[in-house]
XYZ file of C-alpha atoms in Angstrom:
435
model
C -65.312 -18.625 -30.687
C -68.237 -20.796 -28.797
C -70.946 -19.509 -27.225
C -69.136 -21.099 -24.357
C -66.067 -19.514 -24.679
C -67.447 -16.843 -24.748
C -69.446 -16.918 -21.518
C -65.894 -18.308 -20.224
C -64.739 -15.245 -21.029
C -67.092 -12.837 -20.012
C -66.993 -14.408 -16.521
C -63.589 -13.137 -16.263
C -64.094 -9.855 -17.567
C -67.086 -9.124 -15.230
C -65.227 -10.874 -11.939
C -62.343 -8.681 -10.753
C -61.256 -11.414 -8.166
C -61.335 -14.514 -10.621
C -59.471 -12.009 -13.025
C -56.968 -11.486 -10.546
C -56.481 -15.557 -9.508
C -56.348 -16.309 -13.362
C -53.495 -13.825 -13.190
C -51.563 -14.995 -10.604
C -52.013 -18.501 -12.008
C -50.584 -17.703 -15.306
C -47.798 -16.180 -13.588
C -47.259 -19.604 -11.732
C -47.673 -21.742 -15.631
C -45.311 -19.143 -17.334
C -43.009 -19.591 -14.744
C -42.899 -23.227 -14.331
C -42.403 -23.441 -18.353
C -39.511 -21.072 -17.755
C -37.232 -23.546 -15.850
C -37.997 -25.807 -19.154
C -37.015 -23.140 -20.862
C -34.224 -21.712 -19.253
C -32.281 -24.812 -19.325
C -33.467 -25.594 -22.951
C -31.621 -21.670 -23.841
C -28.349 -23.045 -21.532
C -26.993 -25.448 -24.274
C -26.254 -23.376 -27.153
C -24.662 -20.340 -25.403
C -22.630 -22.731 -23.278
C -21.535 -25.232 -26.085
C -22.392 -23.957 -29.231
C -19.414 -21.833 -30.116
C -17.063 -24.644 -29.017
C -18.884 -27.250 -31.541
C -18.435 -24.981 -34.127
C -15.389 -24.832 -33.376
C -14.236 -28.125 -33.084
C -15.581 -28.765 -36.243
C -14.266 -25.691 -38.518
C -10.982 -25.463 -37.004
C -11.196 -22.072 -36.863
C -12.038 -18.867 -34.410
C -13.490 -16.431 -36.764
C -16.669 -18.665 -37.205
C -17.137 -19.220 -33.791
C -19.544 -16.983 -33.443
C -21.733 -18.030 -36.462
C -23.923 -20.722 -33.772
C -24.986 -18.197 -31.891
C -25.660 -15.925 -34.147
C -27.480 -18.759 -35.878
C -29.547 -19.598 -33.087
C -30.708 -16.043 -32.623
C -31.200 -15.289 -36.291
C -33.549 -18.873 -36.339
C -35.267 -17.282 -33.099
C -36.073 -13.485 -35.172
C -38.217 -15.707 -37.853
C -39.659 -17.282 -34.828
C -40.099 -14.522 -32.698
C -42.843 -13.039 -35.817
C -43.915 -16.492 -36.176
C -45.030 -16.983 -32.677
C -46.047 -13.704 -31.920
C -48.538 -13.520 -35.354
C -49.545 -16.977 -33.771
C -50.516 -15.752 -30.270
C -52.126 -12.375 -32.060
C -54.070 -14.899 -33.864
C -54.926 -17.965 -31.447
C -53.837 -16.902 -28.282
C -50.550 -17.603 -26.103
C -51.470 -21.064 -25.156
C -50.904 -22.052 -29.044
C -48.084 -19.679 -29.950
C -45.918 -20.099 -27.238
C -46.740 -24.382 -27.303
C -45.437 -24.526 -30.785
C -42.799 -22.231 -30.541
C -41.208 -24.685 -27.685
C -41.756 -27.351 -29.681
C -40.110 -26.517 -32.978
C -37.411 -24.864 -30.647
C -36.521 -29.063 -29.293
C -37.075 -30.420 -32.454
C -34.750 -27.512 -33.635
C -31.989 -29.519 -30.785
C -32.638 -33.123 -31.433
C -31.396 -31.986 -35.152
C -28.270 -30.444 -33.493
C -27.166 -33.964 -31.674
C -27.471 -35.855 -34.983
C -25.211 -33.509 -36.291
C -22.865 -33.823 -34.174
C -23.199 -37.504 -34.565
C -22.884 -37.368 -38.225
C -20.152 -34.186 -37.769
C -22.143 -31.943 -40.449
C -21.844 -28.382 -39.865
C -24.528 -27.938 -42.606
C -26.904 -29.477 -40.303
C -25.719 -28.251 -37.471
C -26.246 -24.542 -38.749
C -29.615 -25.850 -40.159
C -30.268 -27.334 -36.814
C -29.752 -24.163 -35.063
C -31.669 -22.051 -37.109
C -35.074 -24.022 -35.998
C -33.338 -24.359 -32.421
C -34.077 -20.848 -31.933
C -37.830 -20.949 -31.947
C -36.921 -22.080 -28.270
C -34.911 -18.821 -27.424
C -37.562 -16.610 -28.774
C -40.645 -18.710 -27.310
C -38.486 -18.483 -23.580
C -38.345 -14.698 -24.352
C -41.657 -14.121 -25.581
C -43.078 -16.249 -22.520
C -42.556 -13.185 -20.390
C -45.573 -10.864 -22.222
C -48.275 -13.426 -20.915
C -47.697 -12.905 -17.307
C -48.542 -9.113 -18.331
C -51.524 -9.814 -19.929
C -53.860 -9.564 -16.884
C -51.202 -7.035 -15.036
C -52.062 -3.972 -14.162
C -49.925 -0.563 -15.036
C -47.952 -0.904 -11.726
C -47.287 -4.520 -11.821
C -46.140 -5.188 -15.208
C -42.312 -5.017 -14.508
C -42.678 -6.902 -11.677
C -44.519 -9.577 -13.936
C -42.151 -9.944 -16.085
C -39.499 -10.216 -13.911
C -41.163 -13.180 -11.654
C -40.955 -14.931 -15.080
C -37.307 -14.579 -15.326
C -36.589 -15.441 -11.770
C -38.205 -19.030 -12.682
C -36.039 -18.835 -15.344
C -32.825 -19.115 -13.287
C -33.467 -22.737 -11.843
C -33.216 -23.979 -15.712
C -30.973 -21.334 -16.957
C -28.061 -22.095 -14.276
C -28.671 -25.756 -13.898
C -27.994 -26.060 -17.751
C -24.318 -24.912 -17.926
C -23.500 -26.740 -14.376
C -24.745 -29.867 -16.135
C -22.496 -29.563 -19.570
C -19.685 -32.249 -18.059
C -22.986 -34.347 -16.688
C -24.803 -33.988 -19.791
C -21.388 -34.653 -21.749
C -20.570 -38.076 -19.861
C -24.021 -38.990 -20.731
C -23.861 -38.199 -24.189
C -20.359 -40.459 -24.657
C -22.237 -43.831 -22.456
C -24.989 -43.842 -25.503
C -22.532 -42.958 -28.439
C -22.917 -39.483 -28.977
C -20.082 -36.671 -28.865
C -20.280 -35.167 -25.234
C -20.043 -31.564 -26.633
C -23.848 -32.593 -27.900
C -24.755 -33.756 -24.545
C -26.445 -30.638 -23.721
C -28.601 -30.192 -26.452
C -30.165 -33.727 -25.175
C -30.934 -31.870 -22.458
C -32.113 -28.968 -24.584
C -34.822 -31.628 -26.792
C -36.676 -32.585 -23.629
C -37.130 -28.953 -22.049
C -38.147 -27.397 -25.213
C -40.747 -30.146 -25.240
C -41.673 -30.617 -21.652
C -42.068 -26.201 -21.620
C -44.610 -26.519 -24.992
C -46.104 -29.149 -23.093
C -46.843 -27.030 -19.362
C -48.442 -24.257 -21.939
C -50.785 -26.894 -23.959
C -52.256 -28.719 -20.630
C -52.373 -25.398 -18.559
C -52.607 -22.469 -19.780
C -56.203 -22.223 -19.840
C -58.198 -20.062 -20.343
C -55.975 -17.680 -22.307
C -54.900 -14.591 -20.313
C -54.363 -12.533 -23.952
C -57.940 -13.364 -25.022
C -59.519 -12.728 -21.855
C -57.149 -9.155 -21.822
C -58.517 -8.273 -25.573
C -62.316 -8.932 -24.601
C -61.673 -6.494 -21.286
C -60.163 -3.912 -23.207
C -62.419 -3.841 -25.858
C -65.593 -3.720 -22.761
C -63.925 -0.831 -21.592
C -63.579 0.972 -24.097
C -67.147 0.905 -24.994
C -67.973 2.012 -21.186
C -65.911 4.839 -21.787
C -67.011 8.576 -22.090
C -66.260 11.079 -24.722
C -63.832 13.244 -23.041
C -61.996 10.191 -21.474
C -61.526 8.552 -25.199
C -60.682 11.787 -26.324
C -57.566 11.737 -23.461
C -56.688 8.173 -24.663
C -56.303 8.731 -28.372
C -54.027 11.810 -27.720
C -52.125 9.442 -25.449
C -51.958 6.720 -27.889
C -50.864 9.244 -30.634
C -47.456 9.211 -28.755
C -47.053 6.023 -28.333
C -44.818 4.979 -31.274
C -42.438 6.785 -29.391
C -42.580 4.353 -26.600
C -42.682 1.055 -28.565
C -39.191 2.788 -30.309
C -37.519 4.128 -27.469
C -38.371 0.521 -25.430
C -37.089 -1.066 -28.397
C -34.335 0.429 -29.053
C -33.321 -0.236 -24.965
C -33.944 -4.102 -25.658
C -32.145 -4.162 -29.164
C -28.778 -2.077 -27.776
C -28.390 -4.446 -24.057
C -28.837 -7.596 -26.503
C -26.153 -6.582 -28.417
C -24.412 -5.956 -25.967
C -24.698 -8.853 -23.982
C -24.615 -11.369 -26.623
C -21.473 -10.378 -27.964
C -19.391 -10.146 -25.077
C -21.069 -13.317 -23.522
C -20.726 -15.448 -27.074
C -16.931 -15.206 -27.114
C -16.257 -15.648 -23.392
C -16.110 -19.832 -23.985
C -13.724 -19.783 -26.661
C -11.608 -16.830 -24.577
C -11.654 -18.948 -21.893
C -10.969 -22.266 -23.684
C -7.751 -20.561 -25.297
C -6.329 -19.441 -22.082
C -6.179 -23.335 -20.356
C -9.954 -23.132 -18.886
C -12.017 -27.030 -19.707
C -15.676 -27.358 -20.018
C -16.360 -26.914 -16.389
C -14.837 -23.776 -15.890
C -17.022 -22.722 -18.700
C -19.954 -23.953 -17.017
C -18.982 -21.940 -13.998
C -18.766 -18.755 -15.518
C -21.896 -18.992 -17.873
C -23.569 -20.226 -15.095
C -23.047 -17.179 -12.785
C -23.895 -14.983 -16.570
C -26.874 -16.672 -17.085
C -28.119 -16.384 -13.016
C -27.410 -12.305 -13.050
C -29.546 -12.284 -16.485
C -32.531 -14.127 -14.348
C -32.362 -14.330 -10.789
C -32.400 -10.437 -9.790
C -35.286 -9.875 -12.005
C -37.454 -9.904 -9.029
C -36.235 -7.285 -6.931
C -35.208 -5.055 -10.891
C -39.085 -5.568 -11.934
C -40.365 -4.365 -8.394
C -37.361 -0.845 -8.638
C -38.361 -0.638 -12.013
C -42.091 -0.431 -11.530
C -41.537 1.752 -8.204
C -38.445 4.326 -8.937
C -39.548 4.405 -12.994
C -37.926 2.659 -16.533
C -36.011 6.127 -16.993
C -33.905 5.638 -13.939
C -33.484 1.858 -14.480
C -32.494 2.055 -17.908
C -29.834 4.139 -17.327
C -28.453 1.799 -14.447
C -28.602 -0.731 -16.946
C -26.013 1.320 -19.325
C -23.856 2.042 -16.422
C -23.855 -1.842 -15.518
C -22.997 -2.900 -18.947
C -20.519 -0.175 -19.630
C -19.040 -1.514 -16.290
C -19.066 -5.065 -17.338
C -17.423 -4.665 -20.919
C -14.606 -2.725 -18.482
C -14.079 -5.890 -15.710
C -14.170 -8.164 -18.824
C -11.374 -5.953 -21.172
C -9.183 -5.885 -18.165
C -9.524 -9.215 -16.663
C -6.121 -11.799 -16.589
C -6.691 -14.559 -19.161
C -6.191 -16.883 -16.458
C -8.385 -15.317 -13.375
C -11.680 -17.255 -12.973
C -12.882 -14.356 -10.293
C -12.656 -11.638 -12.976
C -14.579 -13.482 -15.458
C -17.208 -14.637 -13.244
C -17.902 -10.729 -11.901
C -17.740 -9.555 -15.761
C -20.160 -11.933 -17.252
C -22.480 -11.359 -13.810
C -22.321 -7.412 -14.207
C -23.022 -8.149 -18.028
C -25.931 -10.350 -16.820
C -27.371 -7.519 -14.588
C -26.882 -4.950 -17.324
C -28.903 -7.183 -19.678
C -31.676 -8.126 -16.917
C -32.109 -4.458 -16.193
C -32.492 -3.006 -19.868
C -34.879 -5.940 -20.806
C -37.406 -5.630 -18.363
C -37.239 -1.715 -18.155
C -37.336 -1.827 -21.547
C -40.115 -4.790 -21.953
C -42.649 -2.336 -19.298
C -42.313 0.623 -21.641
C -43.618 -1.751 -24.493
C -46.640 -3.090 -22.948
C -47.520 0.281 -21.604
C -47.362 1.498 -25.160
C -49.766 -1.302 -26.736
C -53.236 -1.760 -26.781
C -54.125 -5.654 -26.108
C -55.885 -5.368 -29.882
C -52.524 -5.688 -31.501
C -50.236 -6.430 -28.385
C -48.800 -10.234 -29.331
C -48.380 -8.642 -33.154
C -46.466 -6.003 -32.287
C -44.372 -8.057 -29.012
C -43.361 -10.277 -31.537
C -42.137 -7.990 -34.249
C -39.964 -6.298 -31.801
C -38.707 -9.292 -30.612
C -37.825 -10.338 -34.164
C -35.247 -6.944 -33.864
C -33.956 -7.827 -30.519
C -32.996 -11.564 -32.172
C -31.834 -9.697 -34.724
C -29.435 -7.785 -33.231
C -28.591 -11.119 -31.005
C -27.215 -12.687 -34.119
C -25.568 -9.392 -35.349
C -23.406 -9.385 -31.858
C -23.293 -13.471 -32.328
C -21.810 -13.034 -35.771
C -19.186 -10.059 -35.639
C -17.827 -11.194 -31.938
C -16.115 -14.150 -33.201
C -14.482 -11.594 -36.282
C -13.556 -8.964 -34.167
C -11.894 -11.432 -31.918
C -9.832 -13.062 -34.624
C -8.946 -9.836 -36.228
C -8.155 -8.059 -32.589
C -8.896 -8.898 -29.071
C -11.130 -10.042 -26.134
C -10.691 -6.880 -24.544
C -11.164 -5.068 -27.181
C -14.474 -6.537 -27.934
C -16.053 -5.993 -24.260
C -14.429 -2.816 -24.249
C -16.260 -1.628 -27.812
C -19.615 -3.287 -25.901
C -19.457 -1.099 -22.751
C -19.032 1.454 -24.576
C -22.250 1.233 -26.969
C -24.113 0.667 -23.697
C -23.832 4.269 -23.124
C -26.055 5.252 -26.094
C -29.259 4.163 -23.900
C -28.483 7.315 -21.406
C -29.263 9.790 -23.910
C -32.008 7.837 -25.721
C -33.961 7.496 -22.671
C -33.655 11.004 -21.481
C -35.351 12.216 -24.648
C -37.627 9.787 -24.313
C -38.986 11.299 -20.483
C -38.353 15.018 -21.763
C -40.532 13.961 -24.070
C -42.795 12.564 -22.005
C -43.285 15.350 -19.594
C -44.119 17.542 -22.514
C -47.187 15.623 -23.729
C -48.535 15.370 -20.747
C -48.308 19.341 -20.867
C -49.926 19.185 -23.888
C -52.518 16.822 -23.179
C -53.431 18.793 -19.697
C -53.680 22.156 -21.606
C -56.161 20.596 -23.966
C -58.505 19.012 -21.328
């Protein structure tokens, strides 16, 4: 770095309240890249399984976009978070957006051209967007302290909403659009898609400066110079145990996504089978993808006041409740569907964020984007896993009996995180005995 970056940097580090307006400022960029983002995300879980669809004839693949876009989002997820580790967010989350609409542009000329090589191609690279939108959340935590990194994350989810909601309302828009310049309306959305990737990269290149991550390393690595013996001494036994939080808040993240994706990737097609059209659709992903966003400001302020413990398990209990609504539903009941898919929204908003907090209070800011990135690779992972066998179980059984197979998995977090605090309370036992 410069000697002035440097200085930049220091300035921050030895000014509490220019520390603190840099933080609420990148809380203000990562959220206004969010309704980018969040409508950039709305195109291929609204449309995606129907284009594949359309084009294969056939059910059992139509879960193969979605679990292409979230496979394309794991290699992105490392990408972009090795990026960040490296450069900063500014650059990693900028080219991640980027690559994520060039990723969509390639999905409309597919379309036009009706390849589903392409359009499986396509997908792959659209998922840099997906990831980037998710990994956008760690750089309002940067700068946050212990007690307000829930509630960080979640203010950059609520921004996500406005994008995230208007995207699926705008499919029939979007798809009359698409038809007046020549292209299929079922690629419509992914027009939309190109130019929020692009503008989101773009809000991150022109504003997020200075970096919140580099100014977060410097501080930490100030402080722990300034530190006595005794207190070092307390953090490394602390940080001993902390691959048991990074797993545990993994393992939260990984199980809701599966969850959630699976039940939520087969709902158009369900729908689409059972005399619902394209606005329907919208309807009910629209009120999904709102429950995954907008309560994540009052869920990031519980979670950082009553605890992750207690939140996580609400978020089982949600999902378990939404895979129940959504088994049981009638085919033809739009008021069913739309409280399923919220409840499975809530369920997934919950477990992410609870889950997210336990992972940044397990990580130094030395290896923090390396590590966010890597798990986020797992959580896409397990995106495309749900994407992928949905659309087979489906064909080979039921709706109901897929929601009912993903409420039921929910329940593993219960036990999971009530090792995890037993666990918990008996380091600190150990740790207090030793000091």
């Amino acid at each position: 770095m410069t000697r002035y970056t440097n200085d930049l940097i220091q300035s921050y580090i030895d000014s509490p309240e220019k520390k603190n307006r840099l933080y609420k400022r990148t809380l203000f960029i990562v959220g206004l890249s969010q309704i980018f983002g969040g409508a950039g995300l709305a195109a291929g879980i609204t449309v995606g399984a129907i284009l594949a669809q359309q084009m294969l004839g056939t059910d059992a693949v139509s879960g193969l976009p979605t679990a292409m876009f979230t496979l394309g989002s794991a290699g992105a997820a490392l990408a972009v978070g090795r990026l960040s580790q490296r450069y900063g967010r500014r650059f990693g989350l900028t080219t991640g957006f980027i690559v994520g609409g060039i990723g969509a542009i390639g999905v409309i000329f597919s379309a036009i051209i009706n390849s589903i090589f392409l359009l499986f191609a396509s997908l792959l690279i659209y998922g840099a967007g997906t990831a980037t939108n998710l990994q956008a959340r760690y750089a309002g935590t940067d700068l946050a302290s212990v007690k307000q990194r829930a509630t960080a994350v979640s203010m950059a989810m609520v921004f996500t909403t406005f994008g995230a909601v208007a995207g699926p309302n705008l499919v029939n828009v979007m798809g009359h659009f698409a038809l007046s310049i020549g292209v299929p309306a079922l690629a419509g959305p992914f027009i939309l898609a190109a130019a929020a990737y692009i503008l989101a990269g773009l809000v991150f290149f022109i504003m997020l400066r200075p970096d919140p991550l580099l100014i977060a390393r410097a501080r930490a690595i100030e402080m722990n110079k300034q530190e006595r013996d005794t207190q070092q001494s307390l953090r490394n036994a602390e940080q001993s145990t902390n691959k048991k939080g990074v797993a545990v808040g993994a393992t939260v993240m990984v199980l809701t996504q599966i969850v959630m994706v699976s039940i939520m990737t087969m709902t158009p097609v369900h729908m689409g089978h059972h005399g619902h059209g394209l606005r329907e659709v919208g309807i009910v992903i629209g009120a999904h993808i709102g429950s995954m966003y907008l309560p994540s400001l009052v869920t990031g302020i519980l979670i950082d006041k009553i605890g992750r413990t207690a939140m996580t398990i609400a978020s089982g209990v949600t999902l378990l409740l939404a895979g129940l609504v959504a088994a049981m539903a009638p085919s033809d009941s739009m008021g069913f569907l739309v409280l399923a898919l919220s409840l499975l929204g809530l369920g997934w908003n919950l477990g992410l964020i609870s889950g997210t907090a336990q992972i940044v209070d397990a990580i130094e800011p030395s290896t923090r984007a390396k590590t966010q990135g890597t798990i986020d690779v797992l959580i896409a992972l397990a995106g495309a896993s749900g994407g992928a066998l949905s659309g087979m179980v489906v064909a080979h059984s039921s709706y109901a009996t897929l929601s009912l197979s993903g409420g039921i998995l929910s329940l593993i977090l219960i036990p999971v995180v009530i090792w995890a605090h037993k666990g918990k309370k008996e380091r600190m036992l150990n740790i207090n005995k030793e000091f």
